[in-house]
C-alpha cells in the first residue's frame, strides 16, 4: 500500500530497472489534466481499459478521483523514484483490465489517500458516496505486513476483519500487492524474501479462493523468482530452449480448428502458454519436456451446450486420456471456476491438455469475483436481509472465514489455522440429507460436515450416515456424498452434568476445517474435565455411588476404600435383583442376579457381597435393538429414545448382516421406572423386531 511513500529529500537511489510504463505515467502524473473538459492524460489508458468491459461507464467520476489522488500525493515519491501517484494508477489499471466496475476503480485510485495524506473519510464520502467510502475505509484498515514476522498473525486477522464481507476490498488489496511485487527490486533482499513469503502463504491462496487467476499466476511467478532464484533461472532456460521434439502446439491447434470447422461448431482455439511455476511443476512431474508440455489449448465457444459438443468431437477424432477429464461446468469449483478439462493424443502419441469454456466462463476464470461487477447489487431492487452482504464466491465462504477468526482468540492459532485452510487447494461438495450443499476441503470428515452445518450444535453429534449407510465421525467424505448427521437430544454439557455428550479430544484428529478445530478446542478448554479419566471418589461405609455421577446409588457392605461399579455386561437398574462380587484390585462389581456372569463367579469360588439399591431414581442402562435395515431407521430410533426422555450416552450400529442390523445404546434415564415404556417405544419403531437389556457372556 503506502509503505513506499517518501519525501523528495529522502528519495532512494534506483536499484532496479524502471519500466517504460512507469516513466510515462510519472511524467503524465506531474503534468496533471490537460484541460477542464476531458480526462487527465495519465488516466486515459485506465479509461480505455474500463470502457472495453463497460462501454456505458461514467468516466467523469474516475477523472474526479484521479485529480483528488494526484493532488493529495503530490510531493510523495516511491522508493523507485517515481511519483507516488503512479502506484494507485497502476493498481487501478490492473483492476480495469480485469473488468472491475467503476466503484471499485474509484476506490482503487483513492485507496492510499486516507492513510497517507490529509484526505479524510468524510471528504471521500461527501465527494464519492457511501460505497466508495466503505471500500476505501476497508483497504485503509489493511495494515502493512512489513512489521516483522511477529506482527503477521494479527495483521492478517485485521485484514480479514477489514474486508467487512466485501470481496472488492480484497480485490484491491491483491492488485496493490501485485504492483508492489512488480517493483520489489528496490527493496533489500531480506525484505523482498519476507514480503514474498507472506504473499506465497496467504495472498496467493486468497487470490485462488476469489478465482482471480490472472493475479494469482503472476504473483506465483514473482514469488518464485524471489524465493527460488536458482530454480527460476533453470526454468527460464528451459522455456528459452523450448523442446522441439514431437509436433508443436501450433500444429495440434490447427488440427483442432479443422475438426471443429468440419463439425460446424463455431469456436475460437488459442494457445495458452504455461507460466513459469506451471512449467516448473510440469518439469518436476514429467522430467523431459516436449513441445506440447509448454502450454494448453483453450477452446472458447458461445453456449454451455457447445462446450459438450466440442468435447464430443475431440474425443471422437482424437484419442482421449480419460484420467485427465474433469467437468467443472456441471460441478463448478468453489471459486466460481467453470470449464471442461480433457487431454487428447494425436496420431504420433503427443498429448495436449485442452480447456473448453464459454467466453463468459473464461472471463470469470481469469478475473473471478472482479468479473462480477458489483456483486452486492440487490436483485430486482430487493434489499439484503438484515443489511448483510451475500458472499458471491460461494454462499458463506467469507462469512465462515470471519466467524472462525473471531473464535480464534490467540493470534498464533489464527495464523496457523488460516494458512492450513488456505493450503487446501481442492474442495468437495457434500449434500446434507435435509437439503442444501456444504463446501468442504478435500479430506474433510463427518466431524467437519457437522460443524459446517450446525456450528456449535455439532458438539452433540453422535454419528452419521454417509450415502445411507451408518459411518463413524472419522469417515473421510468424497465429492458428492450425501451426509445425514445424528445429534443427541438435549443440551450438551460438561462431563458429569445432565445433557448430551460433548466432543472428545479424538475429534481434533479427524477435523480438517478451521471452524471444526476451533469449536472443538474451545469446548475442550471450557470443559477440562472431559480430558481426564474419571477417578473413583472415596466411599463412605455403607453407601457408595457406582460409576460416574448420575448412576444409581447402591449400598454395599464393603471396606471404605473399595471401588464399586455397575457391570457393563448387564447394566443393572432399580429395581433389579442385584448381587456383587469382589474382583481383582479390591473393587466390587454389581450384576443383575440373573446375569450369566454370576454363575461364573460362583463357579470360581468367589463369595457374593450383599448389595441393595439406594434412593436415587436416575440410572444408566444398555439396550440392544434388533431391526431390519431401512432408510431413516436410526433417525426414527433416536427420536423415539428422545421422546421417552432418555439421553444417549453412546451408540453403536454394527454392519448389516442378511438385512439385519444390531444397535447398541447406552442410555441415561431420569427414572428407572420409565425403562419398560422406553423399550416399548423402541419396539414400536417400524423395522425393529426386538429390544432387550444387555445380557451376554463375559469374555473369558
mmCIF file with all atom_site columns, C-alpha atoms in Angstrom, residues 375-529:
data_model
loop_
_atom_site.group_PDB
_atom_site.id
_atom_site.type_symbol
_atom_site.label_atom_id
_atom_site.label_alt_id
_atom_site.label_comp_id
_atom_site.label_asym_id
_atom_site.label_entity_id
_atom_site.label_seq_id
_atom_site.pdbx_PDB_ins_code
_atom_site.Cartn_x
_atom_site.Cartn_y
_atom_site.Cartn_z
_atom_site.occupancy
_atom_site.B_iso_or_equiv
_atom_site.pdbx_formal_charge
_atom_site.auth_seq_id
_atom_site.auth_comp_id
_atom_site.auth_asym_id
_atom_site.auth_atom_id
_atom_site.pdbx_PDB_model_num
ATOM 1   C CA . UNK A 1 375 ? -21.630 -8.437  -6.670 1.00 0.00 ? 375 UNK A CA 1
ATOM 2   C CA . UNK A 1 376 ? -23.759 -6.846  -3.960 1.00 0.00 ? 376 UNK A CA 1
ATOM 3   C CA . UNK A 1 377 ? -26.255 -5.070  -6.197 1.00 0.00 ? 377 UNK A CA 1
ATOM 4   C CA . UNK A 1 378 ? -29.731 -6.089  -4.934 1.00 0.00 ? 378 UNK A CA 1
ATOM 5   C CA . UNK A 1 379 ? -31.594 -8.358  -7.326 1.00 0.00 ? 379 UNK A CA 1
ATOM 6   C CA . UNK A 1 380 ? -34.798 -6.768  -8.681 1.00 0.00 ? 380 UNK A CA 1
ATOM 7   C CA . UNK A 1 381 ? -34.470 -3.962  -6.179 1.00 0.00 ? 381 UNK A CA 1
ATOM 8   C CA . UNK A 1 382 ? -34.718 -6.264  -3.161 1.00 0.00 ? 382 UNK A CA 1
ATOM 9   C CA . UNK A 1 383 ? -32.579 -5.278  -0.192 1.00 0.00 ? 383 UNK A CA 1
ATOM 10  C CA . UNK A 1 384 ? -30.423 -7.934  1.509  1.00 0.00 ? 384 UNK A CA 1
ATOM 11  C CA . UNK A 1 385 ? -31.880 -9.344  4.700  1.00 0.00 ? 385 UNK A CA 1
ATOM 12  C CA . UNK A 1 386 ? -30.691 -7.561  7.847  1.00 0.00 ? 386 UNK A CA 1
ATOM 13  C CA . UNK A 1 387 ? -28.392 -5.426  5.726  1.00 0.00 ? 387 UNK A CA 1
ATOM 14  C CA . UNK A 1 388 ? -25.982 -8.323  5.224  1.00 0.00 ? 388 UNK A CA 1
ATOM 15  C CA . UNK A 1 389 ? -23.998 -8.766  2.032  1.00 0.00 ? 389 UNK A CA 1
ATOM 16  C CA . UNK A 1 390 ? -24.153 -12.082 0.234  1.00 0.00 ? 390 UNK A CA 1
ATOM 17  C CA . UNK A 1 391 ? -20.884 -13.835 -0.486 1.00 0.00 ? 391 UNK A CA 1
ATOM 18  C CA . UNK A 1 392 ? -20.674 -14.210 -4.275 1.00 0.00 ? 392 UNK A CA 1
ATOM 19  C CA . UNK A 1 393 ? -17.814 -16.716 -4.333 1.00 0.00 ? 393 UNK A CA 1
ATOM 20  C CA . UNK A 1 394 ? -19.745 -19.449 -2.552 1.00 0.00 ? 394 UNK A CA 1
ATOM 21  C CA . UNK A 1 395 ? -22.542 -18.902 -0.039 1.00 0.00 ? 395 UNK A CA 1
ATOM 22  C CA . UNK A 1 396 ? -20.990 -18.363 3.345  1.00 0.00 ? 396 UNK A CA 1
ATOM 23  C CA . UNK A 1 397 ? -17.285 -18.745 2.471  1.00 0.00 ? 397 UNK A CA 1
ATOM 24  C CA . UNK A 1 398 ? -16.194 -15.289 3.545  1.00 0.00 ? 398 UNK A CA 1
ATOM 25  C CA . UNK A 1 399 ? -18.737 -15.291 6.379  1.00 0.00 ? 399 UNK A CA 1
ATOM 26  C CA . UNK A 1 400 ? -17.305 -18.569 7.696  1.00 0.00 ? 400 UNK A CA 1
ATOM 27  C CA . UNK A 1 401 ? -13.785 -17.174 7.477  1.00 0.00 ? 401 UNK A CA 1
ATOM 28  C CA . UNK A 1 402 ? -14.794 -14.132 9.502  1.00 0.00 ? 402 UNK A CA 1
ATOM 29  C CA . UNK A 1 403 ? -16.709 -16.256 12.008 1.00 0.00 ? 403 UNK A CA 1
ATOM 30  C CA . UNK A 1 404 ? -13.870 -18.615 12.883 1.00 0.00 ? 404 UNK A CA 1
ATOM 31  C CA . UNK A 1 405 ? -11.308 -15.819 13.108 1.00 0.00 ? 405 UNK A CA 1
ATOM 32  C CA . UNK A 1 406 ? -13.483 -14.378 15.899 1.00 0.00 ? 406 UNK A CA 1
ATOM 33  C CA . UNK A 1 407 ? -13.344 -17.730 17.691 1.00 0.00 ? 407 UNK A CA 1
ATOM 34  C CA . UNK A 1 408 ? -9.547  -17.959 17.432 1.00 0.00 ? 408 UNK A CA 1
ATOM 35  C CA . UNK A 1 409 ? -8.610  -15.573 20.230 1.00 0.00 ? 409 UNK A CA 1
ATOM 36  C CA . UNK A 1 410 ? -4.915  -16.453 20.021 1.00 0.00 ? 410 UNK A CA 1
ATOM 37  C CA . UNK A 1 411 ? -3.235  -14.756 17.010 1.00 0.00 ? 411 UNK A CA 1
ATOM 38  C CA . UNK A 1 412 ? -0.810  -17.655 16.506 1.00 0.00 ? 412 UNK A CA 1
ATOM 39  C CA . UNK A 1 413 ? -3.704  -20.130 16.435 1.00 0.00 ? 413 UNK A CA 1
ATOM 40  C CA . UNK A 1 414 ? -5.484  -17.932 13.921 1.00 0.00 ? 414 UNK A CA 1
ATOM 41  C CA . UNK A 1 415 ? -2.366  -17.635 11.735 1.00 0.00 ? 415 UNK A CA 1
ATOM 42  C CA . UNK A 1 416 ? -1.683  -21.381 11.753 1.00 0.00 ? 416 UNK A CA 1
ATOM 43  C CA . UNK A 1 417 ? -5.309  -22.211 11.048 1.00 0.00 ? 417 UNK A CA 1
ATOM 44  C CA . UNK A 1 418 ? -5.605  -19.625 8.282  1.00 0.00 ? 418 UNK A CA 1
ATOM 45  C CA . UNK A 1 419 ? -2.536  -20.954 6.473  1.00 0.00 ? 419 UNK A CA 1
ATOM 46  C CA . UNK A 1 420 ? -3.729  -24.550 6.836  1.00 0.00 ? 420 UNK A CA 1
ATOM 47  C CA . UNK A 1 421 ? -7.155  -23.627 5.471  1.00 0.00 ? 421 UNK A CA 1
ATOM 48  C CA . UNK A 1 422 ? -5.757  -21.694 2.522  1.00 0.00 ? 422 UNK A CA 1
ATOM 49  C CA . UNK A 1 423 ? -3.333  -24.512 1.751  1.00 0.00 ? 423 UNK A CA 1
ATOM 50  C CA . UNK A 1 424 ? -6.317  -26.664 0.800  1.00 0.00 ? 424 UNK A CA 1
ATOM 51  C CA . UNK A 1 425 ? -6.222  -26.373 -2.976 1.00 0.00 ? 425 UNK A CA 1
ATOM 52  C CA . UNK A 1 426 ? -9.209  -28.631 -3.642 1.00 0.00 ? 426 UNK A CA 1
ATOM 53  C CA . UNK A 1 427 ? -12.744 -28.527 -2.316 1.00 0.00 ? 427 UNK A CA 1
ATOM 54  C CA . UNK A 1 428 ? -15.506 -31.115 -2.322 1.00 0.00 ? 428 UNK A CA 1
ATOM 55  C CA . UNK A 1 429 ? -19.276 -30.674 -2.206 1.00 0.00 ? 429 UNK A CA 1
ATOM 56  C CA . UNK A 1 430 ? -21.395 -32.849 0.080  1.00 0.00 ? 430 UNK A CA 1
ATOM 57  C CA . UNK A 1 431 ? -25.149 -32.799 0.437  1.00 0.00 ? 431 UNK A CA 1
ATOM 58  C CA . UNK A 1 432 ? -26.977 -32.913 3.800  1.00 0.00 ? 432 UNK A CA 1
ATOM 59  C CA . UNK A 1 433 ? -29.957 -35.269 3.860  1.00 0.00 ? 433 UNK A CA 1
ATOM 60  C CA . UNK A 1 434 ? -32.303 -32.356 4.612  1.00 0.00 ? 434 UNK A CA 1
ATOM 61  C CA . UNK A 1 435 ? -31.222 -30.381 1.543  1.00 0.00 ? 435 UNK A CA 1
ATOM 62  C CA . UNK A 1 436 ? -28.623 -27.794 0.594  1.00 0.00 ? 436 UNK A CA 1
ATOM 63  C CA . UNK A 1 437 ? -24.921 -28.207 -0.044 1.00 0.00 ? 437 UNK A CA 1
ATOM 64  C CA . UNK A 1 438 ? -21.762 -27.932 2.054  1.00 0.00 ? 438 UNK A CA 1
ATOM 65  C CA . UNK A 1 439 ? -18.395 -26.925 0.604  1.00 0.00 ? 439 UNK A CA 1
ATOM 66  C CA . UNK A 1 440 ? -15.547 -28.652 2.460  1.00 0.00 ? 440 UNK A CA 1
ATOM 67  C CA . UNK A 1 441 ? -11.828 -29.083 1.789  1.00 0.00 ? 441 UNK A CA 1
ATOM 68  C CA . UNK A 1 442 ? -10.669 -32.369 0.341  1.00 0.00 ? 442 UNK A CA 1
ATOM 69  C CA . UNK A 1 443 ? -10.008 -34.828 3.154  1.00 0.00 ? 443 UNK A CA 1
ATOM 70  C CA . UNK A 1 444 ? -12.809 -33.458 5.344  1.00 0.00 ? 444 UNK A CA 1
ATOM 71  C CA . UNK A 1 445 ? -14.646 -35.866 7.628  1.00 0.00 ? 445 UNK A CA 1
ATOM 72  C CA . UNK A 1 446 ? -18.115 -36.180 9.117  1.00 0.00 ? 446 UNK A CA 1
ATOM 73  C CA . UNK A 1 447 ? -16.848 -34.047 12.018 1.00 0.00 ? 447 UNK A CA 1
ATOM 74  C CA . UNK A 1 448 ? -16.177 -31.176 9.597  1.00 0.00 ? 448 UNK A CA 1
ATOM 75  C CA . UNK A 1 449 ? -19.574 -31.608 7.963  1.00 0.00 ? 449 UNK A CA 1
ATOM 76  C CA . UNK A 1 450 ? -21.275 -31.492 11.369 1.00 0.00 ? 450 UNK A CA 1
ATOM 77  C CA . UNK A 1 451 ? -19.678 -28.185 12.359 1.00 0.00 ? 451 UNK A CA 1
ATOM 78  C CA . UNK A 1 452 ? -20.191 -26.714 8.882  1.00 0.00 ? 452 UNK A CA 1
ATOM 79  C CA . UNK A 1 453 ? -23.912 -27.447 9.111  1.00 0.00 ? 453 UNK A CA 1
ATOM 80  C CA . UNK A 1 454 ? -24.714 -26.951 12.796 1.00 0.00 ? 454 UNK A CA 1
ATOM 81  C CA . UNK A 1 455 ? -21.931 -24.796 14.239 1.00 0.00 ? 455 UNK A CA 1
ATOM 82  C CA . UNK A 1 456 ? -21.624 -25.313 17.996 1.00 0.00 ? 456 UNK A CA 1
ATOM 83  C CA . UNK A 1 457 ? -24.707 -27.533 17.827 1.00 0.00 ? 457 UNK A CA 1
ATOM 84  C CA . UNK A 1 458 ? -22.399 -30.214 16.406 1.00 0.00 ? 458 UNK A CA 1
ATOM 85  C CA . UNK A 1 459 ? -20.988 -30.755 19.919 1.00 0.00 ? 459 UNK A CA 1
ATOM 86  C CA . UNK A 1 460 ? -23.882 -33.181 20.365 1.00 0.00 ? 460 UNK A CA 1
ATOM 87  C CA . UNK A 1 461 ? -23.198 -35.209 17.213 1.00 0.00 ? 461 UNK A CA 1
ATOM 88  C CA . UNK A 1 462 ? -23.225 -38.955 17.954 1.00 0.00 ? 462 UNK A CA 1
ATOM 89  C CA . UNK A 1 463 ? -22.964 -40.445 14.496 1.00 0.00 ? 463 UNK A CA 1
ATOM 90  C CA . UNK A 1 464 ? -23.629 -40.067 10.806 1.00 0.00 ? 464 UNK A CA 1
ATOM 91  C CA . UNK A 1 465 ? -24.987 -41.773 7.738  1.00 0.00 ? 465 UNK A CA 1
ATOM 92  C CA . UNK A 1 466 ? -22.965 -41.405 4.558  1.00 0.00 ? 466 UNK A CA 1
ATOM 93  C CA . UNK A 1 467 ? -24.851 -42.317 1.386  1.00 0.00 ? 467 UNK A CA 1
ATOM 94  C CA . UNK A 1 468 ? -27.458 -44.069 3.530  1.00 0.00 ? 468 UNK A CA 1
ATOM 95  C CA . UNK A 1 469 ? -25.006 -46.228 5.488  1.00 0.00 ? 469 UNK A CA 1
ATOM 96  C CA . UNK A 1 470 ? -24.008 -45.680 9.089  1.00 0.00 ? 470 UNK A CA 1
ATOM 97  C CA . UNK A 1 471 ? -20.491 -44.303 9.410  1.00 0.00 ? 471 UNK A CA 1
ATOM 98  C CA . UNK A 1 472 ? -18.154 -43.159 12.137 1.00 0.00 ? 472 UNK A CA 1
ATOM 99  C CA . UNK A 1 473 ? -17.491 -39.448 12.598 1.00 0.00 ? 473 UNK A CA 1
ATOM 100 C CA . UNK A 1 474 ? -13.925 -40.026 11.399 1.00 0.00 ? 474 UNK A CA 1
ATOM 101 C CA . UNK A 1 475 ? -15.142 -41.142 7.959  1.00 0.00 ? 475 UNK A CA 1
ATOM 102 C CA . UNK A 1 476 ? -13.457 -39.152 5.173  1.00 0.00 ? 476 UNK A CA 1
ATOM 103 C CA . UNK A 1 477 ? -16.043 -37.726 2.775  1.00 0.00 ? 477 UNK A CA 1
ATOM 104 C CA . UNK A 1 478 ? -15.834 -37.820 -1.006 1.00 0.00 ? 478 UNK A CA 1
ATOM 105 C CA . UNK A 1 479 ? -17.141 -35.307 -3.512 1.00 0.00 ? 479 UNK A CA 1
ATOM 106 C CA . UNK A 1 480 ? -20.895 -35.786 -3.996 1.00 0.00 ? 480 UNK A CA 1
ATOM 107 C CA . UNK A 1 481 ? -21.538 -37.772 -0.805 1.00 0.00 ? 481 UNK A CA 1
ATOM 108 C CA . UNK A 1 482 ? -24.881 -37.435 0.980  1.00 0.00 ? 482 UNK A CA 1
ATOM 109 C CA . UNK A 1 483 ? -24.487 -36.949 4.732  1.00 0.00 ? 483 UNK A CA 1
ATOM 110 C CA . UNK A 1 484 ? -27.076 -37.303 7.488  1.00 0.00 ? 484 UNK A CA 1
ATOM 111 C CA . UNK A 1 485 ? -25.723 -36.194 10.855 1.00 0.00 ? 485 UNK A CA 1
ATOM 112 C CA . UNK A 1 486 ? -27.215 -37.643 14.023 1.00 0.00 ? 486 UNK A CA 1
ATOM 113 C CA . UNK A 1 487 ? -27.422 -35.357 17.053 1.00 0.00 ? 487 UNK A CA 1
ATOM 114 C CA . UNK A 1 488 ? -28.068 -36.288 20.679 1.00 0.00 ? 488 UNK A CA 1
ATOM 115 C CA . UNK A 1 489 ? -31.257 -34.958 22.196 1.00 0.00 ? 489 UNK A CA 1
ATOM 116 C CA . UNK A 1 490 ? -30.989 -32.307 24.871 1.00 0.00 ? 490 UNK A CA 1
ATOM 117 C CA . UNK A 1 491 ? -28.272 -29.746 25.602 1.00 0.00 ? 491 UNK A CA 1
ATOM 118 C CA . UNK A 1 492 ? -24.596 -30.650 25.508 1.00 0.00 ? 492 UNK A CA 1
ATOM 119 C CA . UNK A 1 493 ? -22.972 -30.006 28.858 1.00 0.00 ? 493 UNK A CA 1
ATOM 120 C CA . UNK A 1 494 ? -19.766 -30.713 30.679 1.00 0.00 ? 494 UNK A CA 1
ATOM 121 C CA . UNK A 1 495 ? -18.982 -34.297 31.658 1.00 0.00 ? 495 UNK A CA 1
ATOM 122 C CA . UNK A 1 496 ? -20.846 -35.275 34.771 1.00 0.00 ? 496 UNK A CA 1
ATOM 123 C CA . UNK A 1 497 ? -23.710 -32.843 34.140 1.00 0.00 ? 497 UNK A CA 1
ATOM 124 C CA . UNK A 1 498 ? -27.044 -33.843 32.707 1.00 0.00 ? 498 UNK A CA 1
ATOM 125 C CA . UNK A 1 499 ? -27.366 -33.439 28.954 1.00 0.00 ? 499 UNK A CA 1
ATOM 126 C CA . UNK A 1 500 ? -25.943 -34.935 25.801 1.00 0.00 ? 500 UNK A CA 1
ATOM 127 C CA . UNK A 1 501 ? -22.314 -35.929 25.281 1.00 0.00 ? 501 UNK A CA 1
ATOM 128 C CA . UNK A 1 502 ? -19.761 -33.429 24.088 1.00 0.00 ? 502 UNK A CA 1
ATOM 129 C CA . UNK A 1 503 ? -16.849 -33.699 21.673 1.00 0.00 ? 503 UNK A CA 1
ATOM 130 C CA . UNK A 1 504 ? -13.941 -35.907 22.647 1.00 0.00 ? 504 UNK A CA 1
ATOM 131 C CA . UNK A 1 505 ? -10.267 -34.985 22.178 1.00 0.00 ? 505 UNK A CA 1
ATOM 132 C CA . UNK A 1 506 ? -10.086 -37.598 19.399 1.00 0.00 ? 506 UNK A CA 1
ATOM 133 C CA . UNK A 1 507 ? -12.336 -35.375 17.265 1.00 0.00 ? 507 UNK A CA 1
ATOM 134 C CA . UNK A 1 508 ? -9.401  -32.995 16.796 1.00 0.00 ? 508 UNK A CA 1
ATOM 135 C CA . UNK A 1 509 ? -7.564  -35.803 14.984 1.00 0.00 ? 509 UNK A CA 1
ATOM 136 C CA . UNK A 1 510 ? -10.425 -36.045 12.484 1.00 0.00 ? 510 UNK A CA 1
ATOM 137 C CA . UNK A 1 511 ? -11.196 -32.340 11.972 1.00 0.00 ? 511 UNK A CA 1
ATOM 138 C CA . UNK A 1 512 ? -9.757  -30.637 8.878  1.00 0.00 ? 512 UNK A CA 1
ATOM 139 C CA . UNK A 1 513 ? -11.610 -27.312 8.802  1.00 0.00 ? 513 UNK A CA 1
ATOM 140 C CA . UNK A 1 514 ? -10.713 -24.323 10.996 1.00 0.00 ? 514 UNK A CA 1
ATOM 141 C CA . UNK A 1 515 ? -14.317 -23.957 12.170 1.00 0.00 ? 515 UNK A CA 1
ATOM 142 C CA . UNK A 1 516 ? -14.420 -27.522 13.497 1.00 0.00 ? 516 UNK A CA 1
ATOM 143 C CA . UNK A 1 517 ? -10.986 -27.458 15.126 1.00 0.00 ? 517 UNK A CA 1
ATOM 144 C CA . UNK A 1 518 ? -11.534 -24.122 16.844 1.00 0.00 ? 518 UNK A CA 1
ATOM 145 C CA . UNK A 1 519 ? -15.018 -25.085 18.090 1.00 0.00 ? 519 UNK A CA 1
ATOM 146 C CA . UNK A 1 520 ? -13.807 -28.440 19.449 1.00 0.00 ? 520 UNK A CA 1
ATOM 147 C CA . UNK A 1 521 ? -10.717 -26.929 21.075 1.00 0.00 ? 521 UNK A CA 1
ATOM 148 C CA . UNK A 1 522 ? -12.866 -24.195 22.618 1.00 0.00 ? 522 UNK A CA 1
ATOM 149 C CA . UNK A 1 523 ? -15.289 -26.704 24.124 1.00 0.00 ? 523 UNK A CA 1
ATOM 150 C CA . UNK A 1 524 ? -12.491 -28.896 25.490 1.00 0.00 ? 524 UNK A CA 1
ATOM 151 C CA . UNK A 1 525 ? -10.774 -25.841 27.010 1.00 0.00 ? 525 UNK A CA 1
ATOM 152 C CA . UNK A 1 526 ? -14.031 -24.791 28.672 1.00 0.00 ? 526 UNK A CA 1
ATOM 153 C CA . UNK A 1 527 ? -14.607 -28.342 29.937 1.00 0.00 ? 527 UNK A CA 1
ATOM 154 C CA . UNK A 1 528 ? -11.162 -29.586 31.047 1.00 0.00 ? 528 UNK A CA 1
ATOM 155 C CA . UNK A 1 529 ? -12.766 -32.431 32.986 1.00 0.00 ? 529 UNK A CA 1
#
